[in-house]
Amino acid sequence: MRLFRLTVLVALGLLSSTILAQTSQEVSLKFRYQQGQTLNYKVTVEGKVNLVSEIGVASDLQFKGELTQEQVVKEIADDGAATLLVTVSGKMRITPPTEGSQPSEQKVPTTKVMMKMTPDGKVVEVKPIREEGEKSQEQLLAMQDPFQALTMSASAWSLLAPTLPAKPIKVGGTWDLSGTVPVPLPSGQSASAKVVGQGKLVSVEKRDESEIAVAEIQTEVPELGEVVTKMLPLKEMGVDITAKGGTKSTSKVWFDLTKGLISRNEVNSETKLTVVIVMPENVGGGSMTLQTQTQVKSVIELVSVKQ
């Protein structure tokens, strides 16, 4: 019996020592892309848009989609910054607010961007990729159905990689996420958004052959007005639009320390906007004010890595 108790105490002691060592040890969260690498992610998105008109009429539009995100590593700079060709495509099932209306399944326009990102996840450059003279499918969608385009845009925010700590960090440690993020627009224009937030390393786990860092991240983009007005090219139709509002998100990230890649990211976001639309005189003029609240839940999972 004494031998059994001694064995248990030793085992508990070793376990406690291992936990304490993992807790006190600093880890470095850095992307370690390799040139020529291709990463494939599976993305599931679901959410709803609540739209309230100026006369108080409310309607809800629900959506659920399955997307794929392919990242092709085109170049690795001397400082470790990676240039990625990111392609997102898939389908979205949209349930309109009208009672008795049937859900419709729509193809999400294929989006390609060239993105330059530092090893700690800061996006320093984003450029939309399309054929010269071609009007992007996203831009056409925005002209046909601006609020559906806004829904797609809200879900796109969750696909951006989180900014990682610049220095090694211990479990329980936090880092600042404040900065400016470049935003790709269908029209080819440039826009940027100021981001504030904080990340926290909550644990380091062993999973299969890898060591996984688990982090919780909270971010906020206080003002999205410039991005929204540039994203919806309604001025081409003589329509003037202004928007105010922002977005908040919370996410849980599983970062593979062994591979230097994100293996899973769960994001919940909420976007609130007030949009004022002024119609041209040739269609009667007038203006209307709309309030939108978009809630999105996204899960991004790494499916494969090819060299």
mmCIF file of C-alpha atoms in Angstrom, residues 44-47 62-66 91-95 104-105:
data_model
loop_
_atom_site.group_PDB
_atom_site.id
_atom_site.type_symbol
_atom_site.label_atom_id
_atom_site.label_comp_id
_atom_site.label_asym_id
_atom_site.label_seq_id
_atom_site.Cartn_x
_atom_site.Cartn_y
_atom_site.Cartn_z
ATOM 1 C CA THR A 44 -18.131 27.173 -42.379
ATOM 2 C CA VAL A 45 -20.057 30.414 -41.952
ATOM 3 C CA GLU A 46 -23.503 31.087 -40.522
ATOM 4 C CA GLY A 47 -25.301 34.158 -39.292
ATOM 5 C CA GLN A 62 -30.325 34.290 -42.403
ATOM 6 C CA PHE A 63 -27.416 32.681 -44.189
ATOM 7 C CA LYS A 64 -25.228 29.608 -43.935
ATOM 8 C CA GLY A 65 -22.307 28.739 -46.145
ATOM 9 C CA GLU A 66 -19.432 26.403 -46.861
ATOM 10 C CA LYS A 91 -21.655 28.576 -51.715
ATOM 11 C CA MET A 92 -24.095 30.314 -49.417
ATOM 12 C CA ARG A 93 -27.656 29.308 -48.512
ATOM 13 C CA ILE A 94 -29.751 32.426 -47.909
ATOM 14 C CA THR A 95 -33.167 32.454 -46.230
ATOM 15 C CA SER A 104 -31.909 30.019 -52.158
ATOM 16 C CA GLU A 105 -28.440 28.605 -52.647
#
